[in-house]
Short mmCIF file of C-alpha atoms in Angstrom, two decimals:
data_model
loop_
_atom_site.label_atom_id
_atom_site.label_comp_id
_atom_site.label_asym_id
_atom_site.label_seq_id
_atom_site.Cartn_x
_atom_site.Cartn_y
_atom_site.Cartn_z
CA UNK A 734 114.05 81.02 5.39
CA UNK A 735 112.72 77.48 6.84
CA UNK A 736 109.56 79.30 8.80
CA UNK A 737 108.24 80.75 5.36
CA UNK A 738 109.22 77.21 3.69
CA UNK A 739 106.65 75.55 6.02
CA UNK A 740 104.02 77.88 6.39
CA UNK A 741 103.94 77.88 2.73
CA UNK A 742 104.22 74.33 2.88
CA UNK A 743 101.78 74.31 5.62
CA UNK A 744 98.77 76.77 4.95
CA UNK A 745 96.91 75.29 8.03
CA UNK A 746 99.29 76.30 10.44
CA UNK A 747 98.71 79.29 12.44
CA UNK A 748 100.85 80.54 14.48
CA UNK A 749 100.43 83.80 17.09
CA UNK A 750 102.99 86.35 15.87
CA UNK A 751 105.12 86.27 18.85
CA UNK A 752 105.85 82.61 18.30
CA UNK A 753 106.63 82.80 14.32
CA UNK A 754 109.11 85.75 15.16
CA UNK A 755 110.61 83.62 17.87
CA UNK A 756 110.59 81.00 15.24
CA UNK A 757 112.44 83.15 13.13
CA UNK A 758 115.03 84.11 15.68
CA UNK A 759 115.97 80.86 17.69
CA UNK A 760 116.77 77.87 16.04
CA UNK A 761 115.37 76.29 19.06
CA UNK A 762 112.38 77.38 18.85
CA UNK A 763 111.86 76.40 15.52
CA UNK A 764 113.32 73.20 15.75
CA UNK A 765 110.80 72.94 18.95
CA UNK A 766 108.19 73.78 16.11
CA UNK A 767 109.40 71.16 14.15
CA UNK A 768 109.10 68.61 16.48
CA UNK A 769 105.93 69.41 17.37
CA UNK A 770 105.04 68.30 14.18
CA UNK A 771 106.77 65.37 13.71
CA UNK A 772 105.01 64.01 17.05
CA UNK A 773 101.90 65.19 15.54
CA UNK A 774 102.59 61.98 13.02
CA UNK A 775 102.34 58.77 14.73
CA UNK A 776 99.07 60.46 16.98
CA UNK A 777 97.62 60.57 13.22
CA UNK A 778 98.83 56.90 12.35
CA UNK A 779 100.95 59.06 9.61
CA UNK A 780 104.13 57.20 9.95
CA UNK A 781 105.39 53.04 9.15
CA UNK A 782 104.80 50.85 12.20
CA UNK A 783 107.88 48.20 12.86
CA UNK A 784 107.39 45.26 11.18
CA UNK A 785 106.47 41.53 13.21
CA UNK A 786 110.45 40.86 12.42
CA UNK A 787 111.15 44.78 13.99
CA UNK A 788 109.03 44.38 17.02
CA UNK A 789 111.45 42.73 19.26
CA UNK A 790 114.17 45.09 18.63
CA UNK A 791 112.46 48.22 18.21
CA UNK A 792 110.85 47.82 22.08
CA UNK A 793 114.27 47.37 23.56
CA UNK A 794 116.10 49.67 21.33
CA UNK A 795 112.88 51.90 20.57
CA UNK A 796 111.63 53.51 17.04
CA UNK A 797 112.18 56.68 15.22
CA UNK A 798 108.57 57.27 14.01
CA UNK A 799 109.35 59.55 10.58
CA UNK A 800 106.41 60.74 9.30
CA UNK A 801 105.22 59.16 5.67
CA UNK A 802 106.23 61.06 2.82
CA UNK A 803 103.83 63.55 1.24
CA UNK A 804 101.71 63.49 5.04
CA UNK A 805 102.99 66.82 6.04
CA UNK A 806 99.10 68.05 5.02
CA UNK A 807 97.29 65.54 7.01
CA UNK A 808 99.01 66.70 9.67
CA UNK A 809 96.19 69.17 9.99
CA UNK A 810 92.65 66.97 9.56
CA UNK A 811 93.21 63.38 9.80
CA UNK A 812 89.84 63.08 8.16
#
């Protein structure tokens, strides 16, 4: 199940018990979760900047800010 597969993957997360079994039982919720997350990311500086070449394109088209592999742990303490 993907809510065990990041909690294990994600010791530091906590989560009351009424949101991980809503986690378990929507997709939407978890995906909600998930996004979370992901946001979390570029707040930490834990994803690629565009490039000077991108920079142009990627403010009228925008960026997808994917989160560097192997950061899903400094998601937690930055430090």
């Amino acid at each position: 199940d993907l809510l065990a597969a990041l909690r294990a993957a994600c010791p530091w997360l906590t989560l009351p018990t009424d949101a991980a079994a809503r986690c378990a039982a929507d997709d939407d919720a978890f995906d909600a979760l998930a996004c979370a997350l992901v946001a979390r990311a570029p707040a930490l500086g834990l994803t690629a900047r565009p490039t000077a070449a991108e920079a142009d394109l990627a403010r009228s088209e925008g960026w997808i800010a994917v989160p560097d592999p192997g950061s899903l742990d400094r998601l937690a303490d930055p430090a």
